[in-house]
Short mmCIF file of C-alpha atoms and ligand atoms in Angstrom, two decimals:
data_model
loop_
_atom_site.label_atom_id
_atom_site.label_comp_id
_atom_site.label_asym_id
_atom_site.label_seq_id
_atom_site.Cartn_x
_atom_site.Cartn_y
_atom_site.Cartn_z
CA MET B 12 -76.60 100.62 24.93
CA THR B 13 -75.88 104.63 25.43
CA ASP B 14 -75.54 105.96 28.26
CA GLN B 15 -73.98 109.73 30.08
CA TYR B 16 -70.78 109.46 28.63
CA THR B 17 -71.92 108.84 24.66
CA PHE B 18 -71.02 111.47 22.33
CA LYS B 19 -74.34 113.33 21.33
CA ASN B 20 -75.37 116.67 20.45
CA PRO B 21 -76.78 118.04 23.97
CA VAL B 22 -80.02 120.38 21.51
CA THR B 23 -81.15 116.95 20.33
CA ALA B 24 -79.48 114.74 23.21
CA TYR B 25 -83.47 115.22 25.12
CA GLU B 26 -86.49 115.01 23.53
CA ASN B 27 -87.58 118.87 23.35
CA ILE B 28 -90.61 118.11 25.52
CA THR B 29 -94.05 120.66 25.14
CA PRO B 30 -95.82 119.20 28.31
CA PRO B 31 -99.81 119.22 28.06
CA LYS B 32 -101.40 121.64 30.74
CA GLN B 33 -101.86 119.44 33.84
CA SER B 34 -101.68 120.26 37.45
CA GLN B 35 -101.43 117.51 40.66
CA PRO B 36 -101.98 118.56 44.00
CA GLU B 37 -98.63 119.03 46.10
CA PRO B 38 -95.89 117.63 46.19
CA GLY B 39 -97.11 115.91 42.62
CA LEU B 40 -95.78 112.60 41.79
CA ASP B 41 -93.68 111.55 38.98
CA THR B 42 -95.67 108.22 38.37
CA GLU B 43 -98.81 110.91 36.92
CA LEU B 44 -96.27 113.56 35.32
CA THR B 45 -97.08 113.56 31.14
CA PRO B 46 -94.59 113.18 29.80
CA LYS B 47 -92.66 110.91 31.94
CA ALA B 48 -89.01 112.49 33.05
CA ASP B 49 -86.00 110.66 32.60
CA LEU B 50 -84.34 109.71 35.73
CA GLY B 51 -81.47 108.04 33.52
CA GLU B 52 -83.08 104.97 35.03
CA ASN B 53 -82.31 103.06 31.75
CA THR B 54 -78.61 105.17 30.57
CA TYR B 55 -76.95 106.12 34.28
CA ARG B 56 -73.91 104.02 34.08
CA GLY B 57 -71.69 104.07 37.12
CA THR B 58 -67.75 103.67 37.22
CA GLY B 59 -67.02 103.20 40.88
CA ARG B 60 -66.70 106.91 41.91
CA LEU B 61 -68.49 106.72 45.46
CA GLU B 62 -68.02 103.11 46.23
CA GLY B 63 -68.36 102.01 49.23
CA ARG B 64 -69.91 105.67 50.39
CA LYS B 65 -72.88 106.67 52.74
CA ALA B 66 -75.39 109.10 51.23
CA LEU B 67 -78.66 110.87 52.56
CA VAL B 68 -80.75 112.39 49.82
CA THR B 69 -83.76 114.63 50.74
CA GLY B 70 -86.09 114.72 47.53
CA ALA B 71 -85.20 111.06 46.73
CA ASP B 72 -88.13 109.97 45.94
CA SER B 73 -88.51 111.95 42.07
CA GLY B 74 -87.00 114.46 39.68
CA ILE B 75 -83.44 115.15 40.27
CA GLY B 76 -83.45 113.83 44.19
CA ALA B 77 -84.62 110.73 42.49
CA ALA B 78 -81.72 110.77 39.24
CA THR B 79 -78.98 111.49 41.61
CA ALA B 80 -79.89 108.45 44.40
CA ILE B 81 -79.72 106.18 41.47
CA ALA B 82 -76.52 107.39 40.21
CA PHE B 83 -75.19 107.30 43.62
CA ALA B 84 -75.79 103.52 43.96
CA ARG B 85 -74.77 102.71 40.49
CA GLU B 86 -71.68 104.71 41.71
CA GLY B 87 -71.33 102.16 44.96
CA ALA B 88 -72.89 104.07 47.46
CA ASP B 89 -75.96 103.15 49.79
CA VAL B 90 -78.71 105.38 50.13
CA VAL B 91 -80.78 106.43 52.30
CA MET B 92 -84.36 108.17 51.05
CA SER B 93 -85.85 111.26 52.45
CA TYR B 94 -89.74 112.09 50.92
CA LEU B 95 -92.81 112.78 52.09
CA PRO B 96 -95.61 110.35 53.24
CA GLU B 97 -97.74 111.10 49.95
CA GLU B 98 -94.72 109.57 47.85
CA GLU B 99 -94.30 106.58 48.60
CA GLU B 100 -95.46 104.96 45.23
CA ASP B 101 -92.48 107.05 43.79
CA ALA B 102 -89.83 106.32 46.44
CA ALA B 103 -90.57 102.85 46.25
CA ARG B 104 -89.91 102.29 42.70
CA ILE B 105 -86.80 104.57 43.16
CA ALA B 106 -85.69 101.96 46.01
CA ASN B 107 -85.78 99.38 43.88
CA LEU B 108 -83.44 100.80 41.88
CA ILE B 109 -81.36 101.31 44.10
CA GLU B 110 -81.50 97.91 45.56
CA LYS B 111 -81.29 96.27 42.03
CA ALA B 112 -77.43 97.83 41.64
CA GLY B 113 -76.31 96.03 44.63
CA ARG B 114 -76.77 98.88 47.18
CA LYS B 115 -78.58 99.79 50.00
CA ALA B 116 -81.85 101.88 50.12
CA VAL B 117 -83.49 102.92 53.59
CA LYS B 118 -87.07 105.03 52.73
CA VAL B 119 -87.64 107.39 55.65
CA PRO B 120 -90.76 109.51 54.90
CA GLY B 121 -91.39 113.01 57.00
CA ASP B 122 -91.81 116.16 56.46
CA LEU B 123 -89.07 118.00 56.93
CA LYS B 124 -90.65 121.21 57.69
CA ASP B 125 -90.69 119.77 61.84
CA SER B 126 -86.83 120.32 63.17
CA ALA B 127 -87.61 116.95 65.14
CA MET B 128 -88.27 115.22 62.29
CA CYS B 129 -84.79 116.33 60.79
CA ARG B 130 -82.76 115.46 64.10
CA GLN B 131 -84.29 111.77 63.94
CA LEU B 132 -84.15 111.10 59.67
CA VAL B 133 -79.62 112.19 60.43
CA GLU B 134 -79.20 109.93 63.40
CA THR B 135 -81.68 107.01 61.31
CA ALA B 136 -79.20 107.50 58.40
CA VAL B 137 -76.14 106.96 60.79
CA ARG B 138 -77.56 104.17 62.47
CA GLU B 139 -78.97 102.08 59.40
CA LEU B 140 -75.23 103.13 57.66
CA SER B 141 -72.98 102.77 59.76
CA GLY B 142 -71.70 106.65 59.23
CA LEU B 143 -72.64 108.82 57.16
CA ASP B 144 -70.35 111.04 54.07
CA ILE B 145 -72.85 112.83 51.91
CA LEU B 146 -76.01 114.94 52.64
CA VAL B 147 -77.57 116.33 49.68
CA ASN B 148 -80.37 118.86 50.90
CA ASN B 149 -82.31 118.66 47.78
CA ALA B 150 -86.22 118.94 48.70
CA GLY B 151 -88.11 122.26 47.80
CA LYS B 152 -91.07 123.63 47.71
CA GLN B 153 -92.09 125.61 44.68
CA VAL B 154 -95.68 127.20 44.13
CA ALA B 155 -96.04 130.04 42.08
CA GLN B 156 -98.34 133.24 42.93
CA GLU B 157 -99.20 135.81 40.63
CA ALA B 158 -99.37 138.83 43.19
CA LEU B 159 -97.27 139.09 46.71
CA GLY B 160 -100.53 139.42 48.12
CA ASP B 161 -101.65 136.05 46.98
CA ILE B 162 -98.67 134.55 49.14
CA THR B 163 -99.88 133.86 52.29
CA ASP B 164 -98.01 133.85 55.74
CA ILE B 165 -98.46 130.24 56.33
CA GLU B 166 -97.05 129.23 52.04
CA PHE B 167 -94.23 131.92 53.01
CA ASP B 168 -93.73 130.09 56.09
CA HIS B 169 -93.51 126.43 54.82
CA SER B 170 -91.24 127.63 51.47
CA TYR B 171 -88.79 128.48 54.47
CA LYS B 172 -89.28 126.18 56.04
CA THR B 173 -88.69 123.32 53.09
CA ASN B 174 -85.90 125.04 51.27
CA VAL B 175 -83.81 126.70 53.84
CA TYR B 176 -84.72 125.50 57.76
CA ALA B 177 -84.81 121.65 57.07
CA MET B 178 -80.99 122.60 55.12
CA PHE B 179 -80.02 124.10 58.03
CA TRP B 180 -81.49 121.35 60.77
CA LEU B 181 -80.06 118.85 58.49
CA THR B 182 -76.57 119.91 58.23
CA LYS B 183 -75.99 121.32 61.56
CA GLU B 184 -77.29 117.48 63.02
CA ALA B 185 -75.12 115.95 60.52
CA VAL B 186 -71.58 117.89 60.60
CA PRO B 187 -70.44 115.96 64.08
CA HIS B 188 -70.86 112.84 62.08
CA LEU B 189 -68.74 113.70 58.78
CA PRO B 190 -65.80 112.06 58.60
CA ALA B 191 -63.00 114.43 56.32
CA GLY B 192 -63.52 113.37 53.26
CA SER B 193 -67.50 114.31 53.30
CA SER B 194 -69.24 116.30 50.92
CA ILE B 195 -72.40 118.84 51.35
CA ILE B 196 -74.64 119.21 48.30
CA ASN B 197 -77.18 121.84 48.61
CA THR B 198 -80.21 122.50 45.40
CA THR B 199 -80.03 126.34 44.69
CA SER B 200 -81.40 127.26 41.59
CA ILE B 201 -80.82 129.92 38.46
CA GLN B 202 -83.94 131.72 40.40
CA ALA B 203 -81.22 132.82 42.90
CA TYR B 204 -79.77 135.20 40.76
CA SER B 205 -82.62 135.77 38.39
CA PRO B 206 -85.88 135.72 39.57
CA SER B 207 -89.24 135.08 38.31
CA ALA B 208 -91.75 137.45 38.98
CA THR B 209 -94.35 134.85 39.95
CA LEU B 210 -91.79 133.23 42.52
CA VAL B 211 -90.44 136.08 44.98
CA ASP B 212 -90.64 133.33 48.14
CA TYR B 213 -89.15 130.36 46.67
CA ALA B 214 -86.28 132.74 44.14
CA SER B 215 -85.36 134.21 47.48
CA THR B 216 -85.05 131.11 49.41
CA LYS B 217 -82.45 129.60 46.59
CA GLY B 218 -80.94 133.41 47.19
CA ALA B 219 -80.54 132.48 50.78
CA ILE B 220 -79.08 128.68 49.94
CA ASN B 221 -76.33 129.49 47.49
CA ASN B 222 -74.76 132.10 50.48
CA PHE B 223 -75.33 129.78 53.06
CA THR B 224 -73.50 127.50 50.90
CA LYS B 225 -70.32 129.49 50.30
CA GLY B 226 -70.30 130.73 54.08
CA LEU B 227 -70.25 127.41 55.30
CA ALA B 228 -68.09 125.85 52.95
CA GLN B 229 -65.32 128.27 54.44
CA GLN B 230 -66.35 126.96 58.47
CA LEU B 231 -66.00 123.43 57.22
CA ALA B 232 -63.18 123.27 55.24
CA PRO B 233 -60.73 123.31 57.61
CA LYS B 234 -62.40 119.70 58.51
CA GLY B 235 -62.25 118.60 55.20
CA ILE B 236 -65.47 118.40 54.46
CA ARG B 237 -66.61 120.24 51.20
CA VAL B 238 -69.73 122.00 50.87
CA ASN B 239 -70.85 123.01 47.32
CA ALA B 240 -74.10 123.77 45.66
CA VAL B 241 -75.71 123.02 42.46
CA ALA B 242 -78.27 125.25 40.66
CA PRO B 243 -80.39 123.73 38.02
CA GLY B 244 -82.16 125.71 35.39
CA PRO B 245 -85.73 124.16 34.27
CA ILE B 246 -86.17 120.62 34.88
CA TRP B 247 -89.14 118.57 34.19
CA THR B 248 -89.93 117.29 37.83
CA PRO B 249 -93.42 117.07 39.57
CA LEU B 250 -92.46 119.93 41.40
CA GLN B 251 -93.13 122.11 38.17
CA ALA B 252 -96.19 120.26 37.15
CA SER B 253 -97.73 120.83 40.80
CA GLY B 254 -98.13 124.40 41.13
CA GLY B 255 -94.37 125.21 40.06
CA GLN B 256 -95.20 127.18 37.27
CA PRO B 257 -98.44 128.47 36.75
CA THR B 258 -100.69 125.92 34.40
CA GLU B 259 -100.72 128.03 31.50
CA ASP B 260 -97.03 128.13 31.08
CA LEU B 261 -95.72 124.50 31.24
CA PRO B 262 -96.27 123.97 27.48
CA GLU B 263 -93.49 126.93 27.46
CA PHE B 264 -91.45 125.07 29.86
CA GLY B 265 -87.46 125.64 29.04
CA LYS B 266 -87.79 126.81 25.77
CA GLU B 267 -86.19 130.23 26.72
CA THR B 268 -82.66 128.62 27.38
CA PRO B 269 -80.21 128.92 25.21
CA LEU B 270 -80.44 124.74 24.25
CA GLY B 271 -83.97 125.54 23.56
CA ARG B 272 -85.26 122.90 25.57
CA ALA B 273 -86.30 122.18 29.33
CA GLY B 274 -83.71 119.40 31.10
CA GLN B 275 -84.19 116.00 32.24
CA PRO B 276 -82.84 115.24 35.74
CA ALA B 277 -80.83 112.69 34.57
CA GLU B 278 -79.02 115.89 32.70
CA LEU B 279 -78.08 117.18 36.80
CA ALA B 280 -77.00 113.99 38.40
CA PRO B 281 -73.85 114.12 37.13
CA ALA B 282 -72.80 117.09 39.12
CA TYR B 283 -73.80 115.71 42.16
CA VAL B 284 -71.96 112.28 41.74
CA PHE B 285 -68.74 115.25 40.98
CA LEU B 286 -69.36 117.09 43.83
CA ALA B 287 -69.44 114.23 45.87
CA SER B 288 -66.44 112.26 44.56
CA ALA B 289 -63.18 112.73 46.19
CA GLU B 290 -62.30 114.05 42.53
CA SER B 291 -63.72 117.49 42.98
CA SER B 292 -61.61 117.81 46.49
CA TYR B 293 -60.24 121.34 45.79
CA VAL B 294 -64.23 122.46 44.58
CA ILE B 295 -65.06 124.22 47.77
CA GLY B 296 -68.32 126.29 47.80
CA GLU B 297 -69.23 126.34 44.28
CA THR B 298 -72.24 127.11 42.43
CA LEU B 299 -72.32 124.09 39.42
CA ASN B 300 -75.18 126.03 37.24
CA VAL B 301 -76.83 123.24 34.83
CA ASN B 302 -79.20 124.91 33.32
CA GLY B 303 -79.04 125.00 29.76
CA GLY B 304 -76.73 127.58 29.07
CA MET B 305 -78.90 130.58 30.98
CA PRO B 306 -76.06 133.61 31.83
CA THR B 307 -75.11 133.22 35.57
CA PRO B 308 -72.90 135.73 37.75
P1 NAD W 419 -90.00 117.06 43.29
O1 NAD W 419 -90.85 117.75 43.23
O2 NAD W 419 -89.42 116.19 41.86
O3 NAD W 419 -88.68 117.27 44.41
C1 NAD W 419 -88.97 118.10 45.33
C2 NAD W 419 -88.75 116.72 46.27
O4 NAD W 419 -88.97 117.43 47.87
C3 NAD W 419 -90.26 116.24 46.40
O5 NAD W 419 -90.28 114.93 46.10
C4 NAD W 419 -90.87 116.19 48.13
O6 NAD W 419 -90.28 114.69 48.40
C5 NAD W 419 -89.94 117.06 48.88
N1 NAD W 419 -90.21 117.85 50.17
C6 NAD W 419 -91.07 119.26 49.45
N2 NAD W 419 -91.76 119.38 50.68
C7 NAD W 419 -91.14 118.20 51.73
C8 NAD W 419 -91.09 118.50 53.09
N3 NAD W 419 -92.17 118.90 53.93
N4 NAD W 419 -90.94 117.08 53.54
C9 NAD W 419 -89.67 116.52 53.11
N5 NAD W 419 -89.68 116.53 51.83
C10 NAD W 419 -90.49 117.19 50.94
O7 NAD W 419 -88.44 118.58 42.01
P2 NAD W 419 -87.32 118.72 41.70
O8 NAD W 419 -87.55 119.53 40.70
O9 NAD W 419 -86.58 117.26 42.00
O10 NAD W 419 -86.89 119.32 43.29
C11 NAD W 419 -85.49 119.03 43.90
C12 NAD W 419 -85.19 120.32 44.17
O11 NAD W 419 -84.45 121.12 42.62
C13 NAD W 419 -85.65 121.27 44.83
O12 NAD W 419 -84.87 122.19 45.96
C14 NAD W 419 -85.79 122.59 43.68
O13 NAD W 419 -86.37 123.56 44.25
C15 NAD W 419 -84.80 122.78 42.93
N6 NAD W 419 -84.74 123.26 41.58
C16 NAD W 419 -85.66 122.67 40.69
C17 NAD W 419 -85.71 123.01 39.44
C18 NAD W 419 -86.31 122.60 38.34
O14 NAD W 419 -86.70 123.42 37.35
N7 NAD W 419 -87.28 121.45 38.24
C19 NAD W 419 -84.63 123.87 39.00
C20 NAD W 419 -83.90 124.49 39.77
C21 NAD W 419 -83.96 124.18 41.04
MG1 MG W 420 -91.51 114.47 44.89
#
């Protein structure tokens, strides 16, 4: 059976998808995505890189967060999964895969736009896992709008609450619990440096996440807590089919990359595993770009 270590041509390693035009209400479900995204369910092979670790992953029900949660479990970590109540179906599927890997999965539905919910989530994680040593801030909101005037004040607020404030609230609550050796991993984007005309609010949150990561990394390094970020390029997830891209652009999604295809969530998971694991002990304040070859600063 092939796995993430099998020698392969990255151009053809995953299908060059041409997604049909489709639209789901936010936040979208992996189970409703056409074609299905590859979360590494059938390919990710763990080698003990996170044995005994305790992870909290936001947006762990689908897409990049789900692929990461599966990989973490197969590497030996227990995982607390954060997601929205509407995503129960996706979350249950991923929790089942975590348990099949022999690890504990704790599902905690709730809205991260609420600071009290963020605090409770961290407290639940610490209680259920008897501690915490990996925090992955991955939940995100992305809604394309042609004109600035189409972004309502509420939508702008929700983009910042979900992408930036929740990261701040969760990290602030988690840090006092994190022992030396812990890892915080934020999810930024190629949009942080190369914003699309239709993603003005979203792209600016990703710039903030990148900057927050690099500043906090210096603050926490002396405590032995490493802070890093992953910056995905175009990855096929429910975010993109629930307003993240204009519907008419979906068939061309990801074809602008040097690899010529969209990425799959399965291709992101190893980046999170690397940054979570002690093997990256000297990697701090880094943004690991996983984007099919698009140039970054
Ligand atoms: P996704 O839709 O699978 O995951 C996003 C998750 O965010 C959802 O599953 C949901 O559980 C969570 N979420 C959203 N609003 C929330 C709220 N108010 N409270 C709690 N949870 C909430 O899509 P994805 O593409 O895997 O997104 C994961 C991260 O990757 C996001 O931060 C996104 O910005 C980032 N990203 C994605 C791409 C891409 O092309 N897909 C590119 C760059 C960055
Ligand atoms: Mg989801």
